Amino acid sequence: MSIPHPGHKYALERIISEARSNKNLNNIHEFYLAGPSDIVGSGRVTLYSPLITDLKEMADLAHEYKIEIDVVINPSCFGGTHLTPHGYNTILWYLNQLNNIGIDSITVAEPYIIELLNDFSMKTVVSCISMVNSPQRARFFENMGADVITLDPDINRDFKMLNAIKKSVSCDLRLMVNEGCLYKCPFRYSHFNLFSHVTTAGMKPPIFGDYYFDKCISIRVRDPEQIIKSPWIRPEDIKKYEEITPFFKITGRANTVSWIVNCMNIYCSGNYDGNLLEILDCPSELRDLYFIDNKKLEGCIDYWRDCDKLCIDCNYCKMVTNSALKVIDNERRDNKCKEES
Amino acid sequence: MKEEIISARKNLEETLRKITGFSIFVPEAKFFSMVCGCVGFASDLRGLLLASVEVSNDNIKNLLEDIANSLSIKPDIIYARKLPGSEEIVGLTARELCSRCKKEFSGDKPRPDIFVIKKVEER
């Protein structure tokens, strides 16, 4: 399991400590985090910008527990700077620094950086932002030098495609389990591009708001079936994917440490009795609006794995929505607050 | 004040759901004071479209006026904040204006990102 890390040392210490007490350390293969934002941005919201020296301390700590550290350098857009002499030299210098301090792998979306990484001993992990969703695309990235490919979550419920990709490449594959983005999201490219710029020092545009996030949440408020259609993988269903890969990634490095710990514990245990929205990354804001009974989703994967995704002819997800999803009214919310306090 | 703001958020969410028929979500409601002298009630919203506000203008106006009054605010202006270029409403505000903002917020469309639900009265 690959575990998100918000970037400050306290988080890593807490996550390791919780994993130790819950005997989950053996399930953890790596921690991933963003590096210094004044060098390169990333494809997601980033809460903390560690220094290279901080990264070294954290790599050393993770290695004590035989866990790897991955640094994400996955903006979908560099604004062309990577192809300038200054940008090239900066990225090369940065990769050298990361290599020297013992970083194990780099997650990257830009093909040019993948090629640059071929000169380093660090593993190259292709980001989900590269949208690898076919054997053709997977082979392109493997031929460029990928050691691991994080597959586009849009194919998480397409086992025919997952199997075809598996047969086409020899590198490792990784599946994201809880991203929770809209299936076939129309904002995906634009949103990653926005993050790429707002997470890079010196490139930040003075935006008036995150249109894509507001719109994405609003769509699901008006049409909650879209939450069910999102290609998340329930903790109980991970075993169904073991024919494809043993590597899974929990997303959510912009969440609180407690949220990450909770997700890690649940996914490592492979069992969850509660609101699915508590463990999904992107629409976590909606956990106070909807309750999706995870236990009522038992068996859905057996339908979805062979589903042709021609929704016009099918009402399965609507039926699942009606049976598993409830709007949380204020009375129920008050009761939940009382129970938790 | 704590109980009033808790109840204001709930009331806004429940009534918007009844008015629009959608499970409108109000993740946050605030009682605010600004450096210029304005005070008011502001809420973040998810799931509300401009069309619903236009159709239910009077109901929403009455609702926000009641909520503002419950917080001892006498709102001069009530407006919905749009995400610019979009039909999504991301906030509703009832605001008692300072004298400068009273001038600046007069008229039907004082700012391109807001839809005025209750206009500032002309003097």
Short mmCIF file of C-alpha atoms in Angstrom, two decimals:
data_model
loop_
_atom_site.label_atom_id
_atom_site.label_comp_id
_atom_site.label_asym_id
_atom_site.label_seq_id
_atom_site.Cartn_x
_atom_site.Cartn_y
_atom_site.Cartn_z
CA MET A 1 0.00 0.00 0.00
CA SER A 2 1.30 3.46 -0.88
CA ILE A 3 0.37 6.00 1.80
CA PRO A 4 -0.09 9.76 1.33
CA HIS A 5 2.07 12.07 3.38
CA PRO A 6 1.21 15.78 3.78
CA GLY A 7 4.92 16.64 4.01
CA HIS A 8 5.78 17.66 7.58
CA LYS A 9 7.83 15.31 9.75
CA TYR A 10 5.18 15.17 12.49
CA ALA A 11 2.81 13.54 9.97
CA LEU A 12 5.28 10.84 9.05
CA GLU A 13 6.08 10.06 12.69
CA ARG A 14 2.38 9.88 13.55
CA ILE A 15 1.49 7.69 10.55
CA ILE A 16 4.38 5.29 11.31
CA SER A 17 3.44 5.18 14.98
CA GLU A 18 -0.22 4.41 14.18
CA ALA A 19 0.80 1.79 11.63
CA ARG A 20 3.05 0.16 14.24
CA SER A 21 0.34 0.03 16.88
CA ASN A 22 -2.14 -1.43 14.41
CA LYS A 23 0.43 -3.88 13.04
CA ASN A 24 0.05 -2.41 9.55
CA LEU A 25 3.71 -1.69 8.83
CA ASN A 26 4.04 -4.82 6.72
CA ASN A 27 1.24 -3.61 4.47
CA ILE A 28 2.98 -0.30 3.76
CA HIS A 29 5.32 -0.24 0.83
CA GLU A 30 5.93 3.51 0.54
CA PHE A 31 5.02 7.03 1.59
CA TYR A 32 4.64 9.69 -1.07
CA LEU A 33 4.83 13.45 -0.71
CA ALA A 34 5.48 16.65 -2.65
CA GLY A 35 8.88 18.31 -2.49
CA PRO A 36 9.84 21.98 -2.22
CA SER A 37 7.29 24.08 -4.13
CA ASP A 38 9.86 26.73 -5.01
CA ILE A 39 11.50 24.20 -7.34
CA VAL A 40 8.61 22.29 -8.94
CA GLY A 41 4.88 22.11 -8.26
CA SER A 42 2.67 19.05 -8.32
CA GLY A 43 -0.67 17.87 -9.62
CA ARG A 44 -2.63 18.27 -6.39
CA VAL A 45 -3.20 20.72 -3.58
CA THR A 46 -0.03 20.80 -1.49
CA LEU A 47 -0.15 21.88 2.16
CA TYR A 48 3.53 21.93 2.99
CA SER A 49 6.76 22.56 1.20
CA PRO A 50 9.59 20.57 2.83
CA LEU A 51 13.23 21.53 2.32
CA ILE A 52 15.63 19.03 0.78
CA THR A 53 17.12 18.52 4.26
CA ASP A 54 13.62 17.74 5.62
CA LEU A 55 13.15 15.19 2.83
CA LYS A 56 16.41 13.53 3.79
CA GLU A 57 15.37 13.27 7.45
CA MET A 58 12.04 11.76 6.42
CA ALA A 59 13.64 9.35 3.96
CA ASP A 60 16.00 8.18 6.71
CA LEU A 61 13.09 7.69 9.10
CA ALA A 62 11.04 5.71 6.56
CA HIS A 63 14.05 3.57 5.68
CA GLU A 64 14.46 2.62 9.34
CA TYR A 65 11.15 0.81 8.91
CA LYS A 66 12.08 -0.53 5.46
CA ILE A 67 9.51 1.71 3.81
CA GLU A 68 10.32 3.62 0.63
CA ILE A 69 9.86 7.34 0.01
CA ASP A 70 8.44 8.66 -3.24
CA VAL A 71 8.56 12.35 -4.18
CA VAL A 72 5.86 13.53 -6.57
CA ILE A 73 7.00 15.83 -9.35
CA ASN A 74 3.82 15.50 -11.32
CA PRO A 75 2.52 18.79 -12.63
CA SER A 76 0.59 18.17 -15.83
CA CYS A 77 1.90 21.50 -17.07
CA PHE A 78 5.30 23.13 -16.64
CA GLY A 79 4.35 26.03 -18.87
CA GLY A 80 7.22 24.98 -21.13
CA THR A 81 9.84 25.95 -18.51
CA HIS A 82 11.26 22.42 -18.40
CA LEU A 83 12.39 22.85 -22.00
CA THR A 84 14.37 26.02 -21.28
CA PRO A 85 18.05 25.81 -20.34
CA HIS A 86 17.28 27.23 -16.88
CA GLY A 87 14.34 24.84 -16.32
CA TYR A 88 16.30 21.83 -17.54
CA ASN A 89 19.24 22.66 -15.25
CA THR A 90 16.96 23.25 -12.27
CA ILE A 91 15.13 19.92 -12.73
CA LEU A 92 18.39 18.06 -13.25
CA TRP A 93 19.87 19.67 -10.12
CA TYR A 94 16.71 18.75 -8.16
CA LEU A 95 16.75 15.12 -9.33
CA ASN A 96 20.42 14.89 -8.35
CA GLN A 97 19.63 16.23 -4.88
CA LEU A 98 16.78 13.75 -4.42
CA ASN A 99 18.95 10.89 -5.63
CA ASN A 100 21.77 11.87 -3.25
CA ILE A 101 19.54 11.95 -0.17
CA GLY A 102 18.19 8.46 -0.81
CA ILE A 103 14.75 9.08 -2.29
CA ASP A 104 13.57 5.75 -3.71
CA SER A 105 11.25 6.85 -6.49
CA ILE A 106 9.84 9.84 -8.31
CA THR A 107 6.24 10.08 -9.46
CA VAL A 108 6.08 12.02 -12.67
CA ALA A 109 3.54 12.88 -15.35
CA GLU A 110 5.65 14.72 -17.93
CA PRO A 111 7.25 12.37 -20.50
CA TYR A 112 10.38 14.52 -20.77
CA ILE A 113 11.11 14.13 -17.03
CA ILE A 114 10.57 10.38 -17.37
CA GLU A 115 13.40 10.31 -19.90
CA LEU A 116 15.61 12.45 -17.65
CA LEU A 117 15.06 9.97 -14.83
CA ASN A 118 16.64 7.19 -16.87
CA ASP A 119 20.04 8.55 -15.76
CA PHE A 120 19.25 8.03 -12.08
CA SER A 121 18.92 4.99 -9.86
CA MET A 122 15.59 6.20 -8.45
CA LYS A 123 12.56 4.33 -9.76
CA THR A 124 10.28 6.12 -12.21
CA VAL A 125 6.62 5.98 -11.27
CA VAL A 126 4.20 7.24 -13.90
CA SER A 127 1.50 9.38 -12.31
CA CYS A 128 -2.23 8.82 -12.77
CA ILE A 129 -2.09 12.30 -14.33
CA SER A 130 -0.53 10.64 -17.39
CA MET A 131 -3.95 8.96 -17.87
CA VAL A 132 -2.65 5.50 -18.72
CA ASN A 133 -5.84 3.69 -19.65
CA SER A 134 -4.90 1.40 -22.54
CA PRO A 135 -2.21 -1.15 -23.45
CA GLN A 136 -0.93 1.22 -26.14
CA ARG A 137 -0.34 4.06 -23.70
CA ALA A 138 1.10 1.75 -21.05
CA ARG A 139 3.65 0.42 -23.55
CA PHE A 140 4.65 3.98 -24.55
CA PHE A 141 5.45 4.83 -20.95
CA GLU A 142 7.19 1.55 -20.25
CA ASN A 143 9.39 2.05 -23.31
CA MET A 144 10.23 5.55 -22.05
CA GLY A 145 11.55 4.10 -18.82
CA ALA A 146 8.66 3.60 -16.40
CA ASP A 147 9.29 1.13 -13.57
CA VAL A 148 5.77 1.55 -12.21
CA ILE A 149 2.61 2.86 -13.85
CA THR A 150 -0.23 4.29 -11.79
CA LEU A 151 -3.25 3.54 -13.92
CA ASP A 152 -5.97 6.02 -14.77
CA PRO A 153 -8.68 5.33 -12.15
CA ASP A 154 -11.33 5.63 -14.88
CA ILE A 155 -10.53 2.01 -15.77
CA ASN A 156 -10.66 0.70 -12.19
CA ARG A 157 -13.92 -1.08 -12.99
CA ASP A 158 -12.93 -2.31 -16.45
CA PHE A 159 -11.26 -5.65 -15.74
CA LYS A 160 -10.94 -6.51 -19.42
CA MET A 161 -8.80 -3.40 -19.92
CA LEU A 162 -6.87 -3.92 -16.68
CA ASN A 163 -5.99 -7.47 -17.73
CA ALA A 164 -5.02 -6.34 -21.21
CA ILE A 165 -2.64 -3.73 -19.79
CA LYS A 166 -1.18 -6.26 -17.42
CA LYS A 167 -0.43 -8.60 -20.31
CA SER A 168 1.10 -5.78 -22.37
CA VAL A 169 3.77 -4.54 -20.00
CA SER A 170 6.27 -6.03 -17.61
CA CYS A 171 6.60 -3.05 -15.27
CA ASP A 172 4.63 -2.88 -12.01
CA LEU A 173 1.10 -1.50 -12.07
CA ARG A 174 -0.51 0.48 -9.30
CA LEU A 175 -4.19 1.17 -8.68
CA MET A 176 -5.55 4.16 -6.80
CA VAL A 177 -8.29 3.07 -4.45
CA ASN A 178 -10.01 6.13 -3.05
CA GLU A 179 -9.51 9.13 -5.32
CA GLY A 180 -13.27 9.44 -5.80
CA CYS A 181 -13.15 11.84 -8.76
CA LEU A 182 -16.05 11.97 -11.23
CA TYR A 183 -16.02 9.09 -13.71
CA LYS A 184 -14.85 10.49 -17.07
CA CYS A 185 -14.52 13.86 -15.38
CA PRO A 186 -14.70 16.73 -17.88
CA PHE A 187 -12.60 18.95 -15.58
CA ARG A 188 -9.73 16.53 -15.01
CA TYR A 189 -7.15 17.96 -17.42
CA SER A 190 -8.00 21.56 -16.60
CA HIS A 191 -7.98 20.96 -12.84
CA PHE A 192 -4.59 19.24 -12.90
CA ASN A 193 -3.25 22.11 -15.01
CA LEU A 194 -4.59 24.61 -12.49
CA PHE A 195 -2.95 22.75 -9.59
CA SER A 196 0.30 22.56 -11.56
CA HIS A 197 0.46 26.33 -11.66
CA VAL A 198 -0.90 27.21 -8.22
CA THR A 199 1.50 24.80 -6.51
CA THR A 200 4.58 26.25 -8.18
CA ALA A 201 6.19 29.32 -6.63
CA GLY A 202 6.48 32.13 -9.17
CA MET A 203 3.75 30.71 -11.42
CA LYS A 204 0.73 31.27 -9.16
CA PRO A 205 -2.08 33.08 -10.96
CA PRO A 206 -4.32 35.23 -8.69
CA ILE A 207 -7.42 33.06 -9.20
CA PHE A 208 -10.81 34.07 -7.78
CA GLY A 209 -11.73 30.49 -6.85
CA ASP A 210 -11.37 26.85 -7.75
CA TYR A 211 -14.09 26.62 -10.40
CA TYR A 212 -13.44 22.92 -11.08
CA PHE A 213 -13.74 21.85 -7.44
CA ASP A 214 -16.85 23.94 -6.79
CA LYS A 215 -18.48 22.63 -9.96
CA CYS A 216 -17.49 19.01 -9.24
CA ILE A 217 -18.99 19.08 -5.76
CA SER A 218 -22.08 20.89 -6.94
CA ILE A 219 -22.71 18.29 -9.66
CA ARG A 220 -22.71 15.57 -7.01
CA VAL A 221 -24.96 17.50 -4.68
CA ARG A 222 -27.55 17.67 -7.47
CA ASP A 223 -26.85 14.18 -8.82
CA PRO A 224 -25.49 11.86 -6.09
CA GLU A 225 -25.49 8.90 -8.49
CA GLN A 226 -22.22 10.39 -9.78
CA ILE A 227 -20.60 9.48 -6.45
CA ILE A 228 -21.54 5.83 -6.94
CA LYS A 229 -20.24 5.90 -10.53
CA SER A 230 -16.84 7.21 -9.41
CA PRO A 231 -14.28 4.44 -9.81
CA TRP A 232 -13.32 3.99 -6.14
CA ILE A 233 -12.36 0.57 -4.81
CA ARG A 234 -13.86 -0.52 -1.49
CA PRO A 235 -11.40 -1.91 1.10
CA GLU A 236 -13.22 -5.27 0.88
CA ASP A 237 -12.84 -5.39 -2.91
CA ILE A 238 -9.06 -5.01 -3.05
CA LYS A 239 -8.71 -8.80 -3.08
CA LYS A 240 -10.62 -8.90 -6.39
CA TYR A 241 -7.82 -6.82 -7.93
CA GLU A 242 -4.95 -8.96 -6.75
CA GLU A 243 -5.02 -10.79 -10.10
CA ILE A 244 -4.01 -7.43 -11.65
CA THR A 245 -1.51 -6.08 -9.12
CA PRO A 246 -0.46 -6.29 -5.47
CA PHE A 247 0.24 -2.50 -5.39
CA PHE A 248 -2.44 -0.05 -4.27
CA LYS A 249 -2.30 3.65 -3.57
CA ILE A 250 -4.38 5.62 -1.10
CA THR A 251 -4.85 9.23 -2.22
CA GLY A 252 -5.38 12.28 -0.05
CA ARG A 253 -2.10 13.99 0.85
CA ALA A 254 -3.97 17.30 1.30
CA ASN A 255 -6.11 15.87 4.12
CA THR A 256 -5.48 15.92 7.86
CA VAL A 257 -3.08 13.38 9.36
CA SER A 258 -5.96 11.75 11.29
CA TRP A 259 -7.95 11.31 8.09
CA ILE A 260 -4.94 9.66 6.41
CA VAL A 261 -4.38 7.37 9.40
CA ASN A 262 -8.05 6.37 9.40
CA CYS A 263 -7.96 5.55 5.67
CA MET A 264 -4.72 3.61 6.06
CA ASN A 265 -6.13 1.53 8.92
CA ILE A 266 -9.36 0.81 7.04
CA TYR A 267 -7.69 -0.14 3.75
CA CYS A 268 -5.09 -2.26 5.52
CA SER A 269 -7.82 -4.10 7.42
CA GLY A 270 -9.83 -4.72 4.23
CA ASN A 271 -13.08 -4.15 6.05
CA TYR A 272 -15.20 -1.08 6.74
CA ASP A 273 -18.59 -0.60 8.29
CA GLY A 274 -19.49 3.06 7.82
CA ASN A 275 -19.95 5.98 5.44
CA LEU A 276 -17.90 5.41 2.28
CA LEU A 277 -17.48 9.18 1.95
CA GLU A 278 -15.31 9.17 5.08
CA ILE A 279 -12.57 7.41 3.14
CA LEU A 280 -12.92 8.97 -0.33
CA ASP A 281 -10.48 11.77 -1.05
CA CYS A 282 -11.97 14.17 -3.56
CA PRO A 283 -15.58 14.41 -2.38
CA SER A 284 -14.80 14.17 1.36
CA GLU A 285 -16.60 17.50 1.83
CA LEU A 286 -19.82 15.60 1.11
CA ARG A 287 -19.44 13.22 4.07
CA ASP A 288 -21.62 15.62 6.05
CA LEU A 289 -24.27 15.66 3.34
CA TYR A 290 -24.60 12.01 2.30
CA PHE A 291 -24.25 8.70 4.09
CA ILE A 292 -23.22 5.88 1.76
CA ASP A 293 -23.51 2.59 3.60
CA ASN A 294 -20.35 0.74 2.56
CA LYS A 295 -21.79 -2.64 3.55
CA LYS A 296 -24.69 -2.15 1.14
CA LEU A 297 -22.17 -1.96 -1.71
CA GLU A 298 -21.14 -5.58 -1.15
CA GLY A 299 -21.12 -7.43 -4.48
CA CYS A 300 -21.43 -4.33 -6.70
CA ILE A 301 -17.90 -4.91 -8.01
CA ASP A 302 -19.03 -8.21 -9.54
CA TYR A 303 -21.52 -6.27 -11.65
CA TRP A 304 -19.19 -3.38 -12.46
CA ARG A 305 -16.20 -5.53 -13.45
CA ASP A 306 -18.04 -6.71 -16.56
CA CYS A 307 -20.15 -3.57 -17.08
CA ASP A 308 -19.76 -2.03 -20.55
CA LYS A 309 -20.35 1.48 -19.08
CA LEU A 310 -23.12 2.24 -21.55
CA CYS A 311 -25.16 3.96 -18.89
CA ILE A 312 -27.97 4.91 -21.24
CA ASP A 313 -29.18 1.30 -21.22
CA CYS A 314 -28.67 0.59 -17.56
CA ASN A 315 -30.02 1.82 -14.23
CA TYR A 316 -27.79 -0.24 -11.98
CA CYS A 317 -25.90 2.70 -10.40
CA LYS A 318 -29.18 4.55 -9.86
CA MET A 319 -30.57 1.50 -8.10
CA VAL A 320 -27.45 1.23 -5.93
CA THR A 321 -27.68 4.96 -5.14
CA ASN A 322 -31.28 4.58 -4.02
CA SER A 323 -30.47 1.67 -1.76
CA ALA A 324 -27.10 2.72 -0.27
CA LEU A 325 -27.12 6.52 -0.19
CA LYS A 326 -29.11 8.67 2.23
CA VAL A 327 -29.15 12.43 2.62
CA ILE A 328 -27.99 13.35 6.11
CA ASP A 329 -30.57 15.71 7.53
CA ASN A 330 -29.77 18.06 10.38
CA GLU A 331 -31.38 15.80 12.98
CA ARG A 332 -29.23 12.84 11.95
CA ARG A 333 -26.15 15.12 11.85
CA ASP A 334 -26.86 16.35 15.40
CA ASN A 335 -27.19 12.77 16.64
CA LYS A 336 -23.90 11.83 14.98
CA CYS A 337 -22.15 14.80 16.64
CA LYS A 338 -23.55 13.74 20.02
CA GLU A 339 -22.41 10.14 19.50
CA GLU A 340 -18.89 11.28 18.59
CA SER A 341 -18.51 13.76 21.49
CA MET B 1 -24.53 33.73 19.64
CA LYS B 2 -23.23 30.15 19.20
CA GLU B 3 -26.74 28.69 19.24
CA GLU B 4 -28.04 31.37 16.87
CA ILE B 5 -25.39 30.75 14.22
CA ILE B 6 -25.81 26.96 14.49
CA SER B 7 -29.55 27.35 14.02
CA ALA B 8 -29.06 29.86 11.17
CA ARG B 9 -26.98 27.39 9.16
CA LYS B 10 -29.49 24.58 9.68
CA ASN B 11 -32.46 26.79 8.88
CA LEU B 12 -30.82 28.01 5.66
CA GLU B 13 -29.96 24.49 4.50
CA GLU B 14 -33.35 23.00 5.33
CA THR B 15 -35.34 25.83 3.77
CA LEU B 16 -33.24 25.93 0.59
CA ARG B 17 -33.84 22.20 0.21
CA LYS B 18 -37.58 22.72 0.53
CA ILE B 19 -37.63 25.69 -1.86
CA THR B 20 -35.49 24.11 -4.59
CA GLY B 21 -36.19 20.39 -4.22
CA PHE B 22 -32.42 19.64 -4.29
CA SER B 23 -30.32 18.55 -1.32
CA ILE B 24 -28.52 21.91 -1.19
CA PHE B 25 -25.51 21.74 1.11
CA VAL B 26 -24.40 24.58 3.39
CA PRO B 27 -20.96 23.49 4.65
CA GLU B 28 -20.24 26.74 6.47
CA ALA B 29 -22.09 29.79 7.84
CA LYS B 30 -20.43 32.85 9.38
CA PHE B 31 -21.36 35.94 11.31
CA PHE B 32 -18.84 38.54 10.12
CA SER B 33 -17.57 42.01 10.85
CA MET B 34 -15.51 43.96 8.33
CA VAL B 35 -12.89 46.65 8.84
CA CYS B 36 -15.03 49.20 6.94
CA GLY B 37 -17.94 48.78 9.39
CA CYS B 38 -20.15 46.30 7.51
CA VAL B 39 -21.51 43.36 9.48
CA GLY B 40 -23.46 40.39 8.26
CA PHE B 41 -24.24 36.74 7.77
CA ALA B 42 -22.49 34.77 5.04
CA SER B 43 -22.81 31.17 3.98
CA ASP B 44 -20.93 28.87 1.60
CA LEU B 45 -23.16 26.80 -0.66
CA ARG B 46 -22.98 23.73 -2.85
CA GLY B 47 -25.55 22.64 -5.37
CA LEU B 48 -27.50 25.87 -5.87
CA LEU B 49 -27.87 27.28 -9.37
CA LEU B 50 -28.69 30.88 -10.32
CA ALA B 51 -31.94 29.76 -11.96
CA SER B 52 -33.27 28.53 -8.61
CA VAL B 53 -32.37 31.83 -6.97
CA GLU B 54 -34.13 33.79 -9.71
CA VAL B 55 -37.27 31.68 -9.44
CA SER B 56 -37.35 31.74 -5.62
CA ASN B 57 -36.02 35.27 -5.18
CA ASP B 58 -38.69 36.42 -2.68
CA ASN B 59 -38.57 33.23 -0.61
CA ILE B 60 -34.79 33.41 -0.36
CA LYS B 61 -34.94 37.11 0.46
CA ASN B 62 -37.41 36.49 3.31
CA LEU B 63 -35.37 33.57 4.58
CA LEU B 64 -32.11 35.55 4.68
CA GLU B 65 -33.86 38.52 6.27
CA ASP B 66 -35.22 36.29 9.04
CA ILE B 67 -31.82 34.71 9.62
CA ALA B 68 -30.09 38.11 9.67
CA ASN B 69 -32.67 39.50 12.10
CA SER B 70 -32.13 36.50 14.40
CA LEU B 71 -28.47 37.60 14.56
CA SER B 72 -29.46 41.26 15.17
CA ILE B 73 -28.37 42.24 11.67
CA LYS B 74 -30.54 44.64 9.67
CA PRO B 75 -29.50 43.74 6.12
CA ASP B 76 -29.30 46.57 3.58
CA ILE B 77 -28.38 44.15 0.83
CA ILE B 78 -28.84 40.43 0.27
CA TYR B 79 -26.93 38.78 -2.54
CA ALA B 80 -25.88 35.50 -4.03
CA ARG B 81 -22.23 35.18 -5.05
CA LYS B 82 -21.66 33.42 -8.34
CA LEU B 83 -18.54 31.72 -9.49
CA PRO B 84 -17.66 34.20 -12.29
CA GLY B 85 -18.67 32.95 -15.70
CA SER B 86 -20.73 30.15 -14.22
CA GLU B 87 -24.28 29.58 -13.02
CA GLU B 88 -23.10 28.07 -9.74
CA ILE B 89 -24.01 29.98 -6.59
CA VAL B 90 -21.21 29.53 -4.04
CA GLY B 91 -22.45 31.90 -1.32
CA LEU B 92 -25.42 33.80 0.08
CA THR B 93 -24.83 36.95 2.12
CA ALA B 94 -27.05 39.29 4.13
CA ARG B 95 -25.08 42.43 4.94
CA GLU B 96 -25.69 45.55 6.95
CA LEU B 97 -23.60 48.08 5.08
CA CYS B 98 -21.32 50.86 6.28
CA SER B 99 -21.91 54.25 4.69
CA ARG B 100 -19.17 53.79 2.06
CA CYS B 101 -20.32 50.35 1.00
CA LYS B 102 -23.92 51.58 0.87
CA LYS B 103 -22.85 53.79 -2.03
CA GLU B 104 -20.68 51.15 -3.64
CA PHE B 105 -23.34 48.42 -3.47
CA SER B 106 -26.25 50.52 -4.76
CA GLY B 107 -27.94 49.60 -8.03
CA ASP B 108 -29.03 46.31 -9.60
CA LYS B 109 -25.58 44.95 -10.48
CA PRO B 110 -22.96 46.53 -8.25
CA ARG B 111 -20.43 43.74 -8.96
CA PRO B 112 -20.35 41.22 -11.82
CA ASP B 113 -19.99 38.20 -9.53
CA ILE B 114 -23.06 38.91 -7.41
CA PHE B 115 -26.77 38.52 -8.06
CA VAL B 116 -28.69 41.01 -5.94
CA ILE B 117 -31.64 39.46 -4.11
CA LYS B 118 -32.46 42.54 -2.04
CA LYS B 119 -31.33 45.91 -3.36
CA VAL B 120 -29.86 48.74 -1.31
CA GLU B 121 -32.66 51.27 -0.87
CA GLU B 122 -32.00 54.53 -2.74
CA ARG B 123 -31.92 57.59 -0.51
#
